[in-house]
Amino acid sequence: MEQKHDFGTGKISRNILNLAIPMTLAQLINLMYNIVDRIYIGHIPNASSQALTGIGLTLPMITIMIAFANLFGMGGAPLFSIARGGDEEERAGNIMGTTCSMLILSAAALMVSGFLLKRPLLYLFGASDATFPYANDYISIYLLGTGFVMLSLGMNSFINAQGFGKTGMLSVLIGAFANIILDPIFIFGFHMGVKGAALATVISQAMSAVWVIHFLTGSKVLIRLERRRMKVQPKLLKEIVGLGTSGFVMAITNGIVQIVCNAVLAGFGGDIYVGVMTVLNSVREITHLPVTGITNGAQPVIGFNYGAGKYDRVKEAIRFMSVVCIVITLGAWVLVDFFPEFFIKMFSSERALLEAGVPAMKVYFFGIFMMALQFAGQSTFVALGFSRHAVFFSIFRKVIIVVPLTLLLPYIGGLGVMGVFLAEPISNFVGGTACFMTMIVTVRKRLRKSIN
């Protein structure tokens, strides 16, 4: 059984794809939680655009939850892989236990904070009196499932880190299919609208979380989640947070960008352009999906071989991951550029949103293949424990490039709302190049020192 999940043998490409394919499918299914909600909500009779805009306004709050799941899940899983590669099973088990405890504690804090601050936050994020009721209805129910969201996202990484990619996919599959079934029942059958979408999501996430914990505490895993290991160990927590800060900052900065974009778009173009950005964010999630699948599949392989001292395999894994990511994003750019109406109509058939969305989509996704370099560089830093580099480039692209451009470009040359959408491709070219080139130089030096 151990040999089956040993990333130090066999073809690197096969090791990565064996994890990446089921992980990509799992992420596709996981994406369906929110995407299906938006698709159904975007077709609610007589309220589609306002309801869709309302859901878009809740995305920063949901992103913050994901950020904390990343902080502990994405911080703990690579350390877990490195420890497992070095035959340190006790340390690996303690890392997993500490991560689980922190996910539970942070979920409780986030839920309470969310209920206390939801009204001022939603208006800060760009809500109007017309869209606030939809946003409030959705997030009020969604917050009740914070713990389920955190556990299903954060702990599933430890299933994948042990080589059980298909089981990790099944973890998400269970909840996602429940969500697809429950959404139309609650939204249209029980006439609950956005409340029904949120309730369906909470129930579905609960099912996923129960499955994940059940599997990790069962007999099939290589290293079990045990109660005796769930005491938070400060030293391990510091390492987890240090490495997970990259994923945390990436998610938080995504939330900051969403807030700034919504606020500027509401000022320059009104609610309709906030709705457009909701659609673009949804399409972006779809196009990034296979890339995150490849990078997430590569991380355990890179970390395991680094921990085992097999540095040639580390370099081979980085090369394979980078090339595949570039090819995938080139294909995504072509599809989005040639068929923008198809992607927009998935979420709404309103003529006003379609007319505003097509030109915005062509600008927003220009040169998206450069984002692959950011993904590849960032994932390598995380897999090898380069926490400071990972954090810096998370901040660099979003906070240092996107936010200032989003605030400034609308005032230059009469760009208006198009200036907001133009900030994304500029950041992809600048941030992606800087991150990838730094990764090449830094990793080469680290591996050379390790060999010597």
Tab-separated table of C-alpha atoms in Angstrom:
chain	number	residue	atom	x	y	z
A	1	MET	CA	0.000	0.000	0.000
A	2	GLU	CA	2.820	2.413	0.844
A	3	GLN	CA	4.543	1.736	-2.459
A	4	LYS	CA	1.399	2.654	-4.318
A	5	HIS	CA	1.575	6.139	-2.845
A	6	ASP	CA	5.359	6.619	-3.103
A	7	PHE	CA	5.989	9.661	-5.318
A	8	GLY	CA	9.719	8.899	-5.378
A	9	THR	CA	9.320	6.163	-8.014
A	10	GLY	CA	7.759	5.922	-11.469
A	11	LYS	CA	7.329	8.605	-14.132
A	12	ILE	CA	6.960	12.116	-12.778
A	13	SER	CA	4.245	12.977	-15.294
A	14	ARG	CA	2.243	9.923	-14.302
A	15	ASN	CA	2.610	10.687	-10.588
A	16	ILE	CA	1.380	14.238	-11.125
A	17	LEU	CA	-1.459	13.305	-13.471
A	18	ASN	CA	-2.624	10.474	-11.210
A	19	LEU	CA	-3.244	13.132	-8.585
A	20	ALA	CA	-4.067	16.073	-10.859
A	21	ILE	CA	-6.829	14.436	-12.902
A	22	PRO	CA	-9.009	13.377	-9.976
A	23	MET	CA	-8.110	16.592	-8.126
A	24	THR	CA	-9.161	18.653	-11.163
A	25	LEU	CA	-12.411	16.748	-11.364
A	26	ALA	CA	-12.853	17.288	-7.638
A	27	GLN	CA	-12.238	21.016	-8.036
A	28	LEU	CA	-14.599	21.125	-11.004
A	29	ILE	CA	-17.240	19.531	-8.858
A	30	ASN	CA	-16.377	21.827	-5.948
A	31	LEU	CA	-16.671	24.811	-8.262
A	32	MET	CA	-20.188	23.676	-9.039
A	33	TYR	CA	-21.224	24.671	-5.500
A	34	ASN	CA	-21.001	28.371	-6.314
A	35	ILE	CA	-21.247	28.231	-10.112
A	36	VAL	CA	-24.510	26.276	-10.066
A	37	ASP	CA	-25.878	28.748	-7.504
A	38	ARG	CA	-25.032	31.657	-9.810
A	39	ILE	CA	-26.436	29.917	-12.897
A	40	TYR	CA	-29.776	29.209	-11.237
A	41	ILE	CA	-29.929	32.601	-9.524
A	42	GLY	CA	-29.109	34.346	-12.806
A	43	HIS	CA	-32.300	32.873	-14.248
A	44	ILE	CA	-34.714	33.769	-11.428
A	45	PRO	CA	-37.718	35.406	-13.162
A	46	ASN	CA	-37.950	39.209	-12.853
A	47	ALA	CA	-34.920	39.490	-10.557
A	48	SER	CA	-32.010	37.772	-12.297
A	49	SER	CA	-29.503	40.617	-12.670
A	50	GLN	CA	-30.079	42.095	-9.191
A	51	ALA	CA	-29.992	38.653	-7.569
A	52	LEU	CA	-26.799	37.766	-9.461
A	53	THR	CA	-25.228	41.068	-8.435
A	54	GLY	CA	-26.254	40.403	-4.829
A	55	ILE	CA	-24.488	37.036	-4.868
A	56	GLY	CA	-21.408	38.710	-6.363
A	57	LEU	CA	-21.308	41.067	-3.398
A	58	THR	CA	-20.999	38.126	-0.988
A	59	LEU	CA	-17.937	36.718	-2.774
A	60	PRO	CA	-15.382	38.709	-0.718
A	61	MET	CA	-16.827	37.279	2.515
A	62	ILE	CA	-16.783	33.762	1.097
A	63	THR	CA	-13.249	34.382	-0.142
A	64	ILE	CA	-12.168	35.260	3.404
A	65	MET	CA	-13.434	31.862	4.598
A	66	ILE	CA	-11.499	30.173	1.813
A	67	ALA	CA	-8.446	32.204	2.819
A	68	PHE	CA	-8.445	30.695	6.303
A	69	ALA	CA	-9.013	27.220	4.887
A	70	ASN	CA	-5.950	27.861	2.701
A	71	LEU	CA	-3.946	29.210	5.620
A	72	PHE	CA	-4.145	25.941	7.506
A	73	GLY	CA	-4.969	23.384	4.785
A	74	MET	CA	-2.465	24.576	2.169
A	75	GLY	CA	0.065	25.273	4.907
A	76	GLY	CA	-0.269	21.890	6.572
A	77	ALA	CA	-0.527	19.602	3.540
A	78	PRO	CA	2.882	20.451	1.951
A	79	LEU	CA	4.598	20.095	5.352
A	80	PHE	CA	2.761	16.796	5.752
A	81	SER	CA	4.085	15.623	2.348
A	82	ILE	CA	7.668	16.612	3.187
A	83	ALA	CA	7.459	14.841	6.557
A	84	ARG	CA	6.008	11.730	4.934
A	85	GLY	CA	8.766	11.747	2.313
A	86	GLY	CA	11.309	11.858	5.143
A	87	ASP	CA	9.634	8.929	6.989
A	88	GLU	CA	8.554	11.209	9.861
A	89	GLU	CA	5.085	9.749	10.358
A	90	GLU	CA	4.569	11.040	13.909
A	91	ARG	CA	5.379	14.589	12.815
A	92	ALA	CA	3.072	14.229	9.796
A	93	GLY	CA	0.218	13.074	12.021
A	94	ASN	CA	0.721	15.971	14.420
A	95	ILE	CA	0.700	18.426	11.508
A	96	MET	CA	-2.647	17.050	10.345
A	97	GLY	CA	-4.152	17.166	13.853
A	98	THR	CA	-3.039	20.742	14.483
A	99	THR	CA	-4.445	21.803	11.121
A	100	CYS	CA	-7.835	20.251	11.866
A	101	SER	CA	-8.111	21.972	15.240
A	102	MET	CA	-7.222	25.369	13.794
A	103	LEU	CA	-9.802	24.975	11.020
A	104	ILE	CA	-12.513	24.356	13.615
A	105	LEU	CA	-11.469	27.285	15.842
A	106	SER	CA	-11.148	29.762	12.981
A	107	ALA	CA	-14.518	28.675	11.530
A	108	ALA	CA	-16.260	29.551	14.805
A	109	ALA	CA	-14.586	32.968	14.923
A	110	LEU	CA	-15.432	33.716	11.282
A	111	MET	CA	-19.086	32.772	11.677
A	112	VAL	CA	-19.596	35.054	14.685
A	113	SER	CA	-17.702	37.924	13.045
A	114	GLY	CA	-19.653	37.495	9.820
A	115	PHE	CA	-23.040	37.845	11.510
A	116	LEU	CA	-21.908	40.914	13.448
A	117	LEU	CA	-20.380	42.740	10.472
A	118	LYS	CA	-22.345	41.543	7.427
A	119	ARG	CA	-24.449	44.701	6.907
A	120	PRO	CA	-21.637	47.296	6.898
A	121	LEU	CA	-19.381	44.937	4.955
A	122	LEU	CA	-21.896	44.320	2.170
A	123	TYR	CA	-22.456	48.043	1.675
A	124	LEU	CA	-18.694	48.570	1.746
A	125	PHE	CA	-18.394	45.931	-0.985
A	126	GLY	CA	-20.688	47.943	-3.280
A	127	ALA	CA	-24.226	46.915	-2.319
A	128	SER	CA	-27.108	49.223	-3.150
A	129	ASP	CA	-30.536	49.277	-1.511
A	130	ALA	CA	-31.789	47.173	-4.427
A	131	THR	CA	-29.119	44.459	-4.190
A	132	PHE	CA	-28.518	44.321	-0.422
A	133	PRO	CA	-31.560	42.118	0.381
A	134	TYR	CA	-30.332	39.407	-2.017
A	135	ALA	CA	-26.791	39.529	-0.656
A	136	ASN	CA	-28.012	39.489	2.949
A	137	ASP	CA	-30.366	36.546	2.384
A	138	TYR	CA	-27.598	34.470	0.842
A	139	ILE	CA	-24.754	35.192	3.263
A	140	SER	CA	-26.920	34.857	6.386
A	141	ILE	CA	-27.564	31.194	5.642
A	142	TYR	CA	-24.129	30.530	4.135
A	143	LEU	CA	-22.429	31.667	7.360
A	144	LEU	CA	-24.164	28.860	9.276
A	145	GLY	CA	-22.121	26.366	7.263
A	146	THR	CA	-18.730	28.005	7.840
A	147	GLY	CA	-17.373	25.009	9.757
A	148	PHE	CA	-18.400	22.583	7.029
A	149	VAL	CA	-16.777	24.736	4.341
A	150	MET	CA	-13.517	24.998	6.294
A	151	LEU	CA	-13.219	21.293	7.092
A	152	SER	CA	-14.149	20.033	3.630
A	153	LEU	CA	-11.691	22.370	1.887
A	154	GLY	CA	-8.864	22.331	4.412
A	155	MET	CA	-8.763	18.649	5.349
A	156	ASN	CA	-9.332	17.223	1.873
A	157	SER	CA	-5.752	18.304	1.093
A	158	PHE	CA	-4.508	15.622	3.488
A	159	ILE	CA	-6.367	12.928	1.570
A	160	ASN	CA	-4.689	14.049	-1.648
A	161	ALA	CA	-1.309	14.418	0.082
A	162	GLN	CA	-1.400	10.699	0.901
A	163	GLY	CA	-1.991	9.792	-2.738
A	164	PHE	CA	-5.730	9.112	-2.530
A	165	GLY	CA	-6.651	11.414	-5.400
A	166	LYS	CA	-9.816	9.518	-6.344
A	167	THR	CA	-11.027	9.572	-2.751
A	168	GLY	CA	-10.333	13.303	-2.611
A	169	MET	CA	-12.465	13.671	-5.730
A	170	LEU	CA	-15.231	11.610	-4.149
A	171	SER	CA	-15.144	13.863	-1.090
A	172	VAL	CA	-16.262	16.767	-3.234
A	173	LEU	CA	-18.426	14.705	-5.562
A	174	ILE	CA	-20.796	13.729	-2.759
A	175	GLY	CA	-21.607	17.303	-1.791
A	176	ALA	CA	-21.579	18.723	-5.298
A	177	PHE	CA	-24.161	16.333	-6.661
A	178	ALA	CA	-26.310	17.015	-3.610
A	179	ASN	CA	-26.032	20.738	-4.364
A	180	ILE	CA	-26.972	20.284	-8.031
A	181	ILE	CA	-30.059	18.323	-6.984
A	182	LEU	CA	-31.089	20.546	-4.065
A	183	ASP	CA	-30.583	23.926	-5.783
A	184	PRO	CA	-33.575	23.808	-8.169
A	185	ILE	CA	-35.728	22.161	-5.471
A	186	PHE	CA	-35.110	24.926	-2.926
A	187	ILE	CA	-34.816	27.873	-5.372
A	188	PHE	CA	-37.764	27.129	-7.647
A	189	GLY	CA	-39.696	24.232	-6.058
A	190	PHE	CA	-39.951	25.808	-2.586
A	191	HIS	CA	-39.741	29.373	-4.032
A	192	MET	CA	-36.894	30.251	-1.644
A	193	GLY	CA	-34.820	32.178	-4.201
A	194	VAL	CA	-31.295	33.018	-3.056
A	195	LYS	CA	-32.054	31.632	0.412
A	196	GLY	CA	-32.662	28.254	-1.215
A	197	ALA	CA	-29.340	28.409	-3.036
A	198	ALA	CA	-27.491	29.112	0.207
A	199	LEU	CA	-29.321	26.369	2.102
A	200	ALA	CA	-28.537	23.826	-0.616
A	201	THR	CA	-24.864	24.787	-0.453
A	202	VAL	CA	-24.682	24.474	3.347
A	203	ILE	CA	-26.295	21.015	3.343
A	204	SER	CA	-23.973	19.874	0.550
A	205	GLN	CA	-20.833	21.165	2.257
A	206	ALA	CA	-21.895	19.374	5.445
A	207	MET	CA	-22.068	16.092	3.563
A	208	SER	CA	-18.573	16.628	2.116
A	209	ALA	CA	-17.106	17.525	5.506
A	210	VAL	CA	-18.549	14.430	7.173
A	211	TRP	CA	-17.105	12.222	4.438
A	212	VAL	CA	-13.625	13.801	4.670
A	213	ILE	CA	-13.369	13.398	8.428
A	214	HIS	CA	-14.777	9.864	8.257
A	215	PHE	CA	-12.130	8.818	5.734
A	216	LEU	CA	-9.209	10.469	7.535
A	217	THR	CA	-10.146	8.744	10.794
A	218	GLY	CA	-10.647	5.366	9.085
A	219	SER	CA	-8.363	2.414	8.472
A	220	LYS	CA	-7.620	2.987	4.768
A	221	VAL	CA	-5.388	6.038	5.135
A	222	LEU	CA	-1.638	5.760	5.616
A	223	ILE	CA	-1.606	8.286	8.475
A	224	ARG	CA	-4.823	8.704	10.475
A	225	LEU	CA	-6.375	11.783	12.008
A	226	GLU	CA	-6.436	10.950	15.725
A	227	ARG	CA	-7.826	12.861	18.697
A	228	ARG	CA	-4.537	12.606	20.617
A	229	ARG	CA	-2.830	14.533	17.808
A	230	MET	CA	-5.377	17.360	17.666
A	231	LYS	CA	-3.852	19.411	20.452
A	232	VAL	CA	-2.527	22.576	18.826
A	233	GLN	CA	1.274	22.511	18.918
A	234	PRO	CA	2.613	26.091	18.739
A	235	LYS	CA	5.849	25.127	16.991
A	236	LEU	CA	4.029	23.207	14.261
A	237	LEU	CA	1.383	25.911	14.004
A	238	LYS	CA	4.081	28.484	13.319
A	239	GLU	CA	5.420	26.341	10.458
A	240	ILE	CA	1.929	25.708	9.075
A	241	VAL	CA	1.001	29.385	9.166
A	242	GLY	CA	4.372	30.368	7.705
A	243	LEU	CA	3.839	28.160	4.671
A	244	GLY	CA	0.066	28.615	4.447
A	245	THR	CA	0.332	32.390	4.514
A	246	SER	CA	0.908	32.303	0.764
A	247	GLY	CA	-2.452	30.679	0.025
A	248	PHE	CA	-4.062	32.857	2.687
A	249	VAL	CA	-2.679	36.054	1.209
A	250	MET	CA	-3.642	34.960	-2.303
A	251	ALA	CA	-7.239	34.453	-1.204
A	252	ILE	CA	-7.343	37.632	0.913
A	253	THR	CA	-5.872	39.712	-1.892
A	254	ASN	CA	-8.445	38.191	-4.249
A	255	GLY	CA	-11.069	39.411	-1.797
A	256	ILE	CA	-9.505	42.881	-1.691
A	257	VAL	CA	-9.495	43.040	-5.481
A	258	GLN	CA	-13.155	41.955	-5.599
A	259	ILE	CA	-14.065	44.685	-3.111
A	260	VAL	CA	-12.172	47.408	-4.972
A	261	CYS	CA	-13.460	46.299	-8.379
A	262	ASN	CA	-17.082	46.175	-7.218
A	263	ALA	CA	-16.837	49.585	-5.580
A	264	VAL	CA	-15.246	51.254	-8.636
A	265	LEU	CA	-17.594	49.518	-11.079
A	266	ALA	CA	-20.632	50.523	-9.016
A	267	GLY	CA	-19.453	54.132	-9.152
A	268	PHE	CA	-18.646	54.224	-12.877
A	269	GLY	CA	-21.203	51.825	-14.328
A	270	GLY	CA	-23.806	50.911	-11.692
A	271	ASP	CA	-25.169	47.530	-10.599
A	272	ILE	CA	-25.044	46.057	-14.116
A	273	TYR	CA	-21.225	46.138	-14.184
A	274	VAL	CA	-21.009	44.576	-10.722
A	275	GLY	CA	-23.085	41.788	-12.272
A	276	VAL	CA	-20.664	41.607	-15.197
A	277	MET	CA	-17.740	41.222	-12.799
A	278	THR	CA	-19.617	38.415	-11.021
A	279	VAL	CA	-19.872	36.600	-14.358
A	280	LEU	CA	-16.211	37.245	-15.219
A	281	ASN	CA	-15.081	35.939	-11.830
A	282	SER	CA	-17.157	32.814	-12.430
A	283	VAL	CA	-15.665	32.249	-15.885
A	284	ARG	CA	-12.173	32.914	-14.513
A	285	GLU	CA	-12.700	30.208	-11.914
A	286	ILE	CA	-13.648	27.788	-14.694
A	287	THR	CA	-10.630	28.641	-16.877
A	288	HIS	CA	-8.200	28.431	-13.938
A	289	LEU	CA	-9.602	25.112	-12.814
A	290	PRO	CA	-7.370	22.694	-14.778
A	291	VAL	CA	-4.306	24.805	-13.937
A	292	THR	CA	-4.952	24.638	-10.214
A	293	GLY	CA	-5.563	20.912	-10.624
A	294	ILE	CA	-2.126	20.428	-12.184
A	295	THR	CA	-0.333	22.651	-9.663
A	296	ASN	CA	-2.103	21.070	-6.694
A	297	GLY	CA	-1.317	17.627	-8.092
A	298	ALA	CA	2.326	18.572	-8.521
A	299	GLN	CA	2.809	19.965	-5.006
A	300	PRO	CA	2.771	16.631	-3.130
A	301	VAL	CA	5.097	15.119	-5.754
A	302	ILE	CA	7.542	18.041	-5.546
A	303	GLY	CA	7.435	18.140	-1.742
A	304	PHE	CA	7.831	14.373	-1.339
A	305	ASN	CA	10.855	14.173	-3.670
A	306	TYR	CA	12.424	17.227	-2.072
A	307	GLY	CA	12.041	15.633	1.360
A	308	ALA	CA	13.508	12.392	-0.026
A	309	GLY	CA	16.503	14.210	-1.554
A	310	LYS	CA	15.596	13.309	-5.164
A	311	TYR	CA	16.323	16.700	-6.682
A	312	ASP	CA	16.368	15.661	-10.350
A	313	ARG	CA	12.777	14.523	-9.923
A	314	VAL	CA	11.932	17.852	-8.289
A	315	LYS	CA	13.212	19.750	-11.339
A	316	GLU	CA	11.430	17.397	-13.724
A	317	ALA	CA	8.149	17.898	-11.869
A	318	ILE	CA	8.499	21.692	-12.038
A	319	ARG	CA	9.168	21.575	-15.794
A	320	PHE	CA	6.221	19.304	-16.492
A	321	MET	CA	3.860	21.394	-14.354
A	322	SER	CA	4.919	24.669	-15.999
A	323	VAL	CA	4.573	23.472	-19.601
A	324	VAL	CA	1.166	21.905	-19.030
A	325	CYS	CA	-0.124	25.046	-17.290
A	326	ILE	CA	0.941	27.270	-20.195
A	327	VAL	CA	-0.677	24.993	-22.781
A	328	ILE	CA	-3.942	24.836	-20.831
A	329	THR	CA	-4.220	28.606	-20.360
A	330	LEU	CA	-3.449	29.266	-24.032
A	331	GLY	CA	-6.377	27.020	-24.937
A	332	ALA	CA	-8.606	28.781	-22.380
A	333	TRP	CA	-7.736	32.193	-23.850
A	334	VAL	CA	-8.733	31.069	-27.330
A	335	LEU	CA	-12.080	29.698	-26.144
A	336	VAL	CA	-13.018	32.768	-24.106
A	337	ASP	CA	-11.927	35.201	-26.821
A	338	PHE	CA	-13.840	33.464	-29.611
A	339	PHE	CA	-16.979	32.481	-27.669
A	340	PRO	CA	-17.614	35.176	-25.013
A	341	GLU	CA	-21.400	35.160	-25.479
A	342	PHE	CA	-21.588	31.441	-24.743
A	343	PHE	CA	-19.905	31.871	-21.352
A	344	ILE	CA	-21.980	34.904	-20.387
A	345	LYS	CA	-25.277	33.255	-21.340
A	346	MET	CA	-24.476	30.440	-18.926
A	347	PHE	CA	-25.246	32.916	-16.139
A	348	SER	CA	-27.737	35.365	-17.617
A	349	SER	CA	-29.650	35.973	-20.831
A	350	GLU	CA	-30.379	39.631	-20.127
A	351	ARG	CA	-29.458	41.769	-23.136
A	352	ALA	CA	-27.991	44.631	-21.079
A	353	LEU	CA	-25.613	42.326	-19.203
A	354	LEU	CA	-24.617	40.584	-22.439
A	355	GLU	CA	-23.842	43.858	-24.230
A	356	ALA	CA	-21.734	45.113	-21.344
A	357	GLY	CA	-20.089	41.749	-20.701
A	358	VAL	CA	-18.696	40.789	-24.122
A	359	PRO	CA	-16.181	43.649	-24.526
A	360	ALA	CA	-15.302	43.458	-20.836
A	361	MET	CA	-14.548	39.741	-21.135
A	362	LYS	CA	-12.236	40.209	-24.128
A	363	VAL	CA	-10.194	42.809	-22.237
A	364	TYR	CA	-10.186	40.981	-18.890
A	365	PHE	CA	-8.927	37.664	-20.297
A	366	PHE	CA	-6.335	39.054	-22.721
A	367	GLY	CA	-3.053	37.134	-22.384
A	368	ILE	CA	-4.393	34.905	-19.609
A	369	PHE	CA	-1.651	32.362	-20.396
A	370	MET	CA	0.776	34.597	-18.485
A	371	MET	CA	-1.150	33.773	-15.328
A	372	ALA	CA	0.133	30.190	-15.698
A	373	LEU	CA	3.610	31.452	-14.809
A	374	GLN	CA	2.266	32.885	-11.550
A	375	PHE	CA	0.532	29.599	-10.722
A	376	ALA	CA	3.633	27.508	-11.475
A	377	GLY	CA	6.022	29.760	-9.569
A	378	GLN	CA	3.710	30.159	-6.592
A	379	SER	CA	3.025	26.416	-6.313
A	380	THR	CA	6.727	25.567	-6.446
A	381	PHE	CA	7.514	28.025	-3.667
A	382	VAL	CA	4.773	26.492	-1.499
A	383	ALA	CA	5.774	22.886	-2.246
A	384	LEU	CA	9.399	23.519	-1.244
A	385	GLY	CA	8.617	25.619	1.812
A	386	PHE	CA	9.703	29.019	0.398
A	387	SER	CA	7.046	30.804	2.438
A	388	ARG	CA	8.447	34.345	2.170
A	389	HIS	CA	8.741	34.197	-1.608
A	390	ALA	CA	5.243	32.773	-1.926
A	391	VAL	CA	3.766	35.494	0.277
A	392	PHE	CA	5.609	38.299	-1.520
A	393	PHE	CA	4.381	37.350	-4.970
A	394	SER	CA	0.845	36.868	-3.659
A	395	ILE	CA	0.885	40.476	-2.490
A	396	PHE	CA	2.873	41.791	-5.451
A	397	ARG	CA	0.414	40.892	-8.212
A	398	LYS	CA	-2.833	41.744	-6.486
A	399	VAL	CA	-2.101	44.518	-3.986
A	400	ILE	CA	0.845	46.289	-5.615
A	401	ILE	CA	-0.326	45.980	-9.235
A	402	VAL	CA	-4.069	45.253	-9.565
A	403	VAL	CA	-5.520	47.468	-6.826
A	404	PRO	CA	-3.693	50.701	-7.808
A	405	LEU	CA	-4.431	50.108	-11.494
A	406	THR	CA	-8.096	49.455	-10.743
A	407	LEU	CA	-8.305	52.789	-8.938
A	408	LEU	CA	-6.275	54.804	-11.487
A	409	LEU	CA	-6.998	53.430	-14.972
A	410	PRO	CA	-10.702	54.417	-15.100
A	411	TYR	CA	-9.596	58.071	-14.951
A	412	ILE	CA	-7.003	57.762	-17.734
A	413	GLY	CA	-8.020	58.484	-21.325
A	414	GLY	CA	-11.703	58.090	-20.551
A	415	LEU	CA	-11.350	54.344	-19.992
A	416	GLY	CA	-14.034	54.257	-17.294
A	417	VAL	CA	-15.183	50.731	-16.462
A	418	MET	CA	-12.822	49.259	-19.069
A	419	GLY	CA	-9.910	50.490	-16.950
A	420	VAL	CA	-11.056	48.142	-14.186
A	421	PHE	CA	-11.029	45.154	-16.544
A	422	LEU	CA	-7.698	46.174	-18.099
A	423	ALA	CA	-5.909	45.957	-14.731
A	424	GLU	CA	-6.118	42.140	-14.763
A	425	PRO	CA	-4.126	41.390	-17.969
A	426	ILE	CA	-1.467	43.958	-17.060
A	427	SER	CA	-0.976	42.261	-13.696
A	428	ASN	CA	-0.776	38.843	-15.356
A	429	PHE	CA	2.092	39.901	-17.616
A	430	VAL	CA	4.078	41.766	-14.963
A	431	GLY	CA	3.369	39.558	-11.956
A	432	GLY	CA	3.565	36.234	-13.802
A	433	THR	CA	6.948	37.010	-15.359
A	434	ALA	CA	8.462	38.281	-12.102
A	435	CYS	CA	7.234	35.306	-10.066
A	436	PHE	CA	8.358	32.625	-12.530
A	437	MET	CA	11.809	34.058	-13.181
A	438	THR	CA	12.452	34.479	-9.458
A	439	MET	CA	11.334	30.891	-8.871
A	440	ILE	CA	13.797	29.550	-11.460
A	441	VAL	CA	16.757	31.412	-9.939
A	442	THR	CA	15.822	30.705	-6.313
A	443	VAL	CA	15.030	27.006	-6.695
A	444	ARG	CA	18.166	26.367	-8.728
A	445	LYS	CA	20.286	27.853	-5.930
A	446	ARG	CA	18.452	25.892	-3.216
A	447	LEU	CA	18.798	22.552	-5.007
A	448	ARG	CA	22.469	23.206	-5.762
A	449	LYS	CA	23.145	23.915	-2.059
A	450	SER	CA	21.239	20.799	-1.028
A	451	ILE	CA	23.302	18.625	-3.353
A	452	ASN	CA	26.567	20.115	-2.072
